Amino acid sequence: RQMCIRDRFLPVWYEKTLVEWKLREKGGGLVKIHPADSDLLNRCTRDSQNRLLTPSGETQLTTTANHYGYALVEDTPQKCVISMTGSQLKHSRYFNTLIQGTKMDGEKGSFTPPSYSHWYTIKTQTESNDRGSWYSYQITQYEQLKDAELFAEAKDFSAFCAGGGMEQLANKTESAGQIEDNSKENLY
């Protein structure tokens, strides 16, 4: 069976970033998130594995497309982010094309509504090439959002993101220190 997951997603904001990772052979791990227009990108080189290495040679950059919005979880909208990298970037571009291609008729004629005007269905599908197979996204427009209260909330969430809200949250997390690992504690 090709389709595995079905979900509804209401997009409110899109942001492209460059994520800097410590190389796996050097221990791996997140180093820093850079804006998409960072000059660091121009100073990187490709290695034999086609990774984009930073000038130090200790880290790599990964282009990441972040789609902020609401996922429908048990019929309740929950804020979330869908991050796409590598082979998923073409699906992110397609998603943005779907959103921008949506037209509605208004008093002054046809217009492009905000991204949060419509729900989208996100499914998984299998893709493959000569290097292997993997799961990817299949995205289609589902229906127009009919909930005025959620529309207003999505509009506020979009404005929060547009005003740099997600960056402010990331900076608070960095300054707060690492998250404590309680996974080995007995919870019962």
PDB file of C-alpha atoms in Angstrom:
ATOM      1  CA  ARG A   1       0.000   0.000   0.000  1.00  0.00           C
ATOM      2  CA  GLN A   2       1.469   3.324  -1.040  1.00  0.00           C
ATOM      3  CA  MET A   3      -0.393   5.880   1.115  1.00  0.00           C
ATOM      4  CA  CYS A   4       0.304   5.531   4.835  1.00  0.00           C
ATOM      5  CA  ILE A   5      -0.599   8.707   6.724  1.00  0.00           C
ATOM      6  CA  ARG A   6      -3.492  11.084   6.180  1.00  0.00           C
ATOM      7  CA  ASP A   7      -3.574  14.423   7.887  1.00  0.00           C
ATOM      8  CA  ARG A   8      -5.145  17.840   7.556  1.00  0.00           C
ATOM      9  CA  PHE A   9      -2.864  20.844   7.756  1.00  0.00           C
ATOM     10  CA  LEU A  10      -3.719  24.548   7.811  1.00  0.00           C
ATOM     11  CA  PRO A  11      -0.625  26.550   6.800  1.00  0.00           C
ATOM     12  CA  VAL A  12      -0.099  29.994   8.308  1.00  0.00           C
ATOM     13  CA  TRP A  13       3.564  30.863   7.666  1.00  0.00           C
ATOM     14  CA  TYR A  14       6.491  29.701   5.571  1.00  0.00           C
ATOM     15  CA  GLU A  15      10.137  30.252   6.423  1.00  0.00           C
ATOM     16  CA  LYS A  16      13.265  28.925   4.766  1.00  0.00           C
ATOM     17  CA  THR A  17      16.347  28.520   6.969  1.00  0.00           C
ATOM     18  CA  LEU A  18      19.861  27.134   6.798  1.00  0.00           C
ATOM     19  CA  VAL A  19      20.453  24.641   9.598  1.00  0.00           C
ATOM     20  CA  GLU A  20      24.046  24.068  10.636  1.00  0.00           C
ATOM     21  CA  TRP A  21      24.811  20.555  11.866  1.00  0.00           C
ATOM     22  CA  LYS A  22      27.975  19.087  13.331  1.00  0.00           C
ATOM     23  CA  LEU A  23      29.090  16.280  10.995  1.00  0.00           C
ATOM     24  CA  ARG A  24      27.971  12.805  12.103  1.00  0.00           C
ATOM     25  CA  GLU A  25      31.555  11.534  12.111  1.00  0.00           C
ATOM     26  CA  LYS A  26      32.380  14.421  14.489  1.00  0.00           C
ATOM     27  CA  GLY A  27      29.593  13.529  16.920  1.00  0.00           C
ATOM     28  CA  GLY A  28      26.623  15.117  15.148  1.00  0.00           C
ATOM     29  CA  GLY A  29      24.110  17.547  16.567  1.00  0.00           C
ATOM     30  CA  LEU A  30      22.493  20.911  15.941  1.00  0.00           C
ATOM     31  CA  VAL A  31      24.887  23.860  15.938  1.00  0.00           C
ATOM     32  CA  LYS A  32      22.841  26.871  14.821  1.00  0.00           C
ATOM     33  CA  ILE A  33      19.936  27.994  12.657  1.00  0.00           C
ATOM     34  CA  HIS A  34      20.823  30.711  10.139  1.00  0.00           C
ATOM     35  CA  PRO A  35      18.498  32.867   8.019  1.00  0.00           C
ATOM     36  CA  ALA A  36      18.130  31.755   4.391  1.00  0.00           C
ATOM     37  CA  ASP A  37      20.046  34.824   3.177  1.00  0.00           C
ATOM     38  CA  SER A  38      23.085  34.151   5.385  1.00  0.00           C
ATOM     39  CA  ASP A  39      26.428  34.875   3.690  1.00  0.00           C
ATOM     40  CA  LEU A  40      27.711  31.622   5.192  1.00  0.00           C
ATOM     41  CA  LEU A  41      26.084  29.782   2.285  1.00  0.00           C
ATOM     42  CA  ASN A  42      28.423  31.505  -0.204  1.00  0.00           C
ATOM     43  CA  ARG A  43      31.489  30.415   1.768  1.00  0.00           C
ATOM     44  CA  CYS A  44      30.592  26.693   1.824  1.00  0.00           C
ATOM     45  CA  THR A  45      31.997  23.944  -0.386  1.00  0.00           C
ATOM     46  CA  ARG A  46      30.677  20.512  -1.399  1.00  0.00           C
ATOM     47  CA  ASP A  47      32.488  17.407  -0.186  1.00  0.00           C
ATOM     48  CA  SER A  48      32.685  13.974  -1.862  1.00  0.00           C
ATOM     49  CA  GLN A  49      29.297  13.056  -0.311  1.00  0.00           C
ATOM     50  CA  ASN A  50      27.759  16.250  -1.772  1.00  0.00           C
ATOM     51  CA  ARG A  51      27.306  17.765   1.693  1.00  0.00           C
ATOM     52  CA  LEU A  52      27.545  21.537   1.976  1.00  0.00           C
ATOM     53  CA  LEU A  53      30.510  22.019   4.345  1.00  0.00           C
ATOM     54  CA  THR A  54      31.107  25.254   6.223  1.00  0.00           C
ATOM     55  CA  PRO A  55      34.599  26.835   6.035  1.00  0.00           C
ATOM     56  CA  SER A  56      35.682  25.084   9.268  1.00  0.00           C
ATOM     57  CA  GLY A  57      35.039  21.661   7.710  1.00  0.00           C
ATOM     58  CA  GLU A  58      33.482  20.571  11.013  1.00  0.00           C
ATOM     59  CA  THR A  59      29.838  21.359  10.168  1.00  0.00           C
ATOM     60  CA  GLN A  60      27.429  21.225   7.252  1.00  0.00           C
ATOM     61  CA  LEU A  61      24.502  23.396   6.169  1.00  0.00           C
ATOM     62  CA  THR A  62      21.105  21.992   5.270  1.00  0.00           C
ATOM     63  CA  THR A  63      18.442  24.072   3.548  1.00  0.00           C
ATOM     64  CA  THR A  64      15.213  23.632   5.510  1.00  0.00           C
ATOM     65  CA  ALA A  65      11.709  24.696   4.508  1.00  0.00           C
ATOM     66  CA  ASN A  66       9.515  25.256   7.583  1.00  0.00           C
ATOM     67  CA  HIS A  67       5.731  25.318   7.211  1.00  0.00           C
ATOM     68  CA  TYR A  68       4.089  26.592  10.409  1.00  0.00           C
ATOM     69  CA  GLY A  69       0.408  25.962  10.930  1.00  0.00           C
ATOM     70  CA  TYR A  70      -2.199  23.704  12.488  1.00  0.00           C
ATOM     71  CA  ALA A  71      -2.485  19.940  12.243  1.00  0.00           C
ATOM     72  CA  LEU A  72      -5.864  18.409  12.889  1.00  0.00           C
ATOM     73  CA  VAL A  73      -5.298  15.962  15.758  1.00  0.00           C
ATOM     74  CA  GLU A  74      -8.414  14.043  16.819  1.00  0.00           C
ATOM     75  CA  ASP A  75     -10.534  16.852  15.296  1.00  0.00           C
ATOM     76  CA  THR A  76      -8.681  19.523  17.309  1.00  0.00           C
ATOM     77  CA  PRO A  77      -6.315  21.983  15.569  1.00  0.00           C
ATOM     78  CA  GLN A  78      -2.843  21.894  17.146  1.00  0.00           C
ATOM     79  CA  LYS A  79      -0.020  24.318  16.323  1.00  0.00           C
ATOM     80  CA  CYS A  80       2.911  22.593  14.664  1.00  0.00           C
ATOM     81  CA  VAL A  81       5.703  22.927  12.131  1.00  0.00           C
ATOM     82  CA  ILE A  82       6.452  20.682   9.171  1.00  0.00           C
ATOM     83  CA  SER A  83      10.137  20.884   8.261  1.00  0.00           C
ATOM     84  CA  MET A  84      11.293  19.672   4.867  1.00  0.00           C
ATOM     85  CA  THR A  85      14.895  19.141   3.747  1.00  0.00           C
ATOM     86  CA  GLY A  86      16.739  17.393   0.922  1.00  0.00           C
ATOM     87  CA  SER A  87      14.426  15.574  -1.478  1.00  0.00           C
ATOM     88  CA  GLN A  88      11.406  17.031   0.366  1.00  0.00           C
ATOM     89  CA  LEU A  89      12.221  20.574  -0.809  1.00  0.00           C
ATOM     90  CA  LYS A  90      10.487  19.967  -4.154  1.00  0.00           C
ATOM     91  CA  HIS A  91       7.317  19.091  -2.215  1.00  0.00           C
ATOM     92  CA  SER A  92       7.676  22.286  -0.192  1.00  0.00           C
ATOM     93  CA  ARG A  93       7.931  24.314  -3.427  1.00  0.00           C
ATOM     94  CA  TYR A  94       4.861  22.508  -4.786  1.00  0.00           C
ATOM     95  CA  PHE A  95       2.990  23.246  -1.533  1.00  0.00           C
ATOM     96  CA  ASN A  96       3.835  26.952  -1.814  1.00  0.00           C
ATOM     97  CA  THR A  97       2.697  26.903  -5.454  1.00  0.00           C
ATOM     98  CA  LEU A  98      -0.642  25.370  -4.408  1.00  0.00           C
ATOM     99  CA  ILE A  99      -1.111  28.044  -1.757  1.00  0.00           C
ATOM    100  CA  GLN A 100      -0.183  30.944  -4.057  1.00  0.00           C
ATOM    101  CA  GLY A 101      -2.273  29.490  -6.875  1.00  0.00           C
ATOM    102  CA  THR A 102      -5.444  29.558  -4.796  1.00  0.00           C
ATOM    103  CA  LYS A 103      -7.828  32.228  -6.047  1.00  0.00           C
ATOM    104  CA  MET A 104     -11.136  33.419  -4.645  1.00  0.00           C
ATOM    105  CA  ASP A 105     -13.715  35.877  -5.951  1.00  0.00           C
ATOM    106  CA  GLY A 106     -14.312  39.000  -3.904  1.00  0.00           C
ATOM    107  CA  GLU A 107     -16.103  42.321  -4.260  1.00  0.00           C
ATOM    108  CA  LYS A 108     -13.184  43.746  -6.258  1.00  0.00           C
ATOM    109  CA  GLY A 109     -12.595  40.627  -8.356  1.00  0.00           C
ATOM    110  CA  SER A 110     -10.285  37.651  -8.027  1.00  0.00           C
ATOM    111  CA  PHE A 111      -7.661  37.625  -5.237  1.00  0.00           C
ATOM    112  CA  THR A 112      -5.183  35.313  -3.549  1.00  0.00           C
ATOM    113  CA  PRO A 113      -6.442  34.592  -0.026  1.00  0.00           C
ATOM    114  CA  PRO A 114      -4.100  34.126   2.941  1.00  0.00           C
ATOM    115  CA  SER A 115      -2.479  30.699   3.257  1.00  0.00           C
ATOM    116  CA  TYR A 116      -4.725  29.851   6.219  1.00  0.00           C
ATOM    117  CA  SER A 117      -7.904  30.153   4.139  1.00  0.00           C
ATOM    118  CA  HIS A 118      -7.787  26.469   3.155  1.00  0.00           C
ATOM    119  CA  TRP A 119      -7.045  23.083   4.705  1.00  0.00           C
ATOM    120  CA  TYR A 120      -4.634  20.782   2.886  1.00  0.00           C
ATOM    121  CA  THR A 121      -4.345  17.014   2.987  1.00  0.00           C
ATOM    122  CA  ILE A 122      -0.859  15.689   3.602  1.00  0.00           C
ATOM    123  CA  LYS A 123      -0.176  12.029   2.877  1.00  0.00           C
ATOM    124  CA  THR A 124       2.989   9.998   2.604  1.00  0.00           C
ATOM    125  CA  GLN A 125       4.078   8.294  -0.559  1.00  0.00           C
ATOM    126  CA  THR A 126       7.068   6.175  -1.528  1.00  0.00           C
ATOM    127  CA  GLU A 127       9.704   7.563  -3.868  1.00  0.00           C
ATOM    128  CA  SER A 128      12.807   5.839  -5.153  1.00  0.00           C
ATOM    129  CA  ASN A 129      15.814   6.211  -7.409  1.00  0.00           C
ATOM    130  CA  ASP A 130      19.002   4.248  -8.045  1.00  0.00           C
ATOM    131  CA  ARG A 131      20.255   5.160  -4.536  1.00  0.00           C
ATOM    132  CA  GLY A 132      17.257   3.752  -2.641  1.00  0.00           C
ATOM    133  CA  SER A 133      13.709   4.528  -1.581  1.00  0.00           C
ATOM    134  CA  TRP A 134      12.176   6.887   0.966  1.00  0.00           C
ATOM    135  CA  TYR A 135       8.891   8.389   2.081  1.00  0.00           C
ATOM    136  CA  SER A 136       7.893  11.816   0.900  1.00  0.00           C
ATOM    137  CA  TYR A 137       4.916  14.147   1.112  1.00  0.00           C
ATOM    138  CA  GLN A 138       1.935  14.233  -1.205  1.00  0.00           C
ATOM    139  CA  ILE A 139      -0.002  17.461  -0.659  1.00  0.00           C
ATOM    140  CA  THR A 140      -3.413  18.423  -2.043  1.00  0.00           C
ATOM    141  CA  GLN A 141      -5.861  21.194  -1.250  1.00  0.00           C
ATOM    142  CA  TYR A 142      -8.755  19.817   0.796  1.00  0.00           C
ATOM    143  CA  GLU A 143     -11.345  22.502   1.531  1.00  0.00           C
ATOM    144  CA  GLN A 144     -11.858  26.111   2.523  1.00  0.00           C
ATOM    145  CA  LEU A 145     -11.610  26.866   6.241  1.00  0.00           C
ATOM    146  CA  LYS A 146     -15.115  27.453   7.581  1.00  0.00           C
ATOM    147  CA  ASP A 147     -14.319  28.165  11.257  1.00  0.00           C
ATOM    148  CA  ALA A 148     -14.192  31.966  11.786  1.00  0.00           C
ATOM    149  CA  GLU A 149     -12.611  31.599  15.240  1.00  0.00           C
ATOM    150  CA  LEU A 150      -9.783  29.415  13.896  1.00  0.00           C
ATOM    151  CA  PHE A 151      -9.324  31.839  10.969  1.00  0.00           C
ATOM    152  CA  ALA A 152      -8.800  34.700  13.468  1.00  0.00           C
ATOM    153  CA  GLU A 153      -6.397  32.565  15.540  1.00  0.00           C
ATOM    154  CA  ALA A 154      -4.464  31.571  12.403  1.00  0.00           C
ATOM    155  CA  LYS A 155      -4.259  35.226  11.362  1.00  0.00           C
ATOM    156  CA  ASP A 156      -2.745  36.079  14.770  1.00  0.00           C
ATOM    157  CA  PHE A 157      -0.304  33.145  14.535  1.00  0.00           C
ATOM    158  CA  SER A 158       0.744  34.317  11.063  1.00  0.00           C
ATOM    159  CA  ALA A 159       1.311  37.873  12.343  1.00  0.00           C
ATOM    160  CA  PHE A 160       3.324  36.485  15.279  1.00  0.00           C
ATOM    161  CA  CYS A 161       5.572  34.563  12.855  1.00  0.00           C
ATOM    162  CA  ALA A 162       5.851  37.525  10.464  1.00  0.00           C
ATOM    163  CA  GLY A 163       6.973  39.699  13.381  1.00  0.00           C
ATOM    164  CA  GLY A 164       9.868  37.353  14.188  1.00  0.00           C
ATOM    165  CA  GLY A 165       8.042  35.497  16.930  1.00  0.00           C
ATOM    166  CA  MET A 166       9.489  32.094  16.073  1.00  0.00           C
ATOM    167  CA  GLU A 167      13.027  33.525  16.130  1.00  0.00           C
ATOM    168  CA  GLN A 168      12.357  35.032  19.559  1.00  0.00           C
ATOM    169  CA  LEU A 169      11.188  31.643  20.842  1.00  0.00           C
ATOM    170  CA  ALA A 170      14.320  29.978  19.455  1.00  0.00           C
ATOM    171  CA  ASN A 171      16.528  32.564  21.189  1.00  0.00           C
ATOM    172  CA  LYS A 172      14.753  31.982  24.513  1.00  0.00           C
ATOM    173  CA  THR A 173      15.333  28.234  24.177  1.00  0.00           C
ATOM    174  CA  GLU A 174      19.044  28.752  23.443  1.00  0.00           C
ATOM    175  CA  SER A 175      19.509  31.033  26.449  1.00  0.00           C
ATOM    176  CA  ALA A 176      17.556  28.733  28.756  1.00  0.00           C
ATOM    177  CA  GLY A 177      20.125  25.954  28.375  1.00  0.00           C
ATOM    178  CA  GLN A 178      19.621  22.362  27.413  1.00  0.00           C
ATOM    179  CA  ILE A 179      16.437  20.456  28.060  1.00  0.00           C
ATOM    180  CA  GLU A 180      16.757  18.038  30.941  1.00  0.00           C
ATOM    181  CA  ASP A 181      16.620  14.369  29.883  1.00  0.00           C
ATOM    182  CA  ASN A 182      14.206  12.504  32.144  1.00  0.00           C
ATOM    183  CA  SER A 183      13.667   9.609  29.748  1.00  0.00           C
ATOM    184  CA  LYS A 184      15.358   7.077  32.058  1.00  0.00           C
ATOM    185  CA  GLU A 185      13.204   7.919  35.057  1.00  0.00           C
ATOM    186  CA  ASN A 186      10.546   5.439  36.095  1.00  0.00           C
ATOM    187  CA  LEU A 187       7.229   7.142  35.321  1.00  0.00           C
ATOM    188  CA  TYR A 188       5.027   4.452  36.925  1.00  0.00           C
TER     189      TYR A 188
END
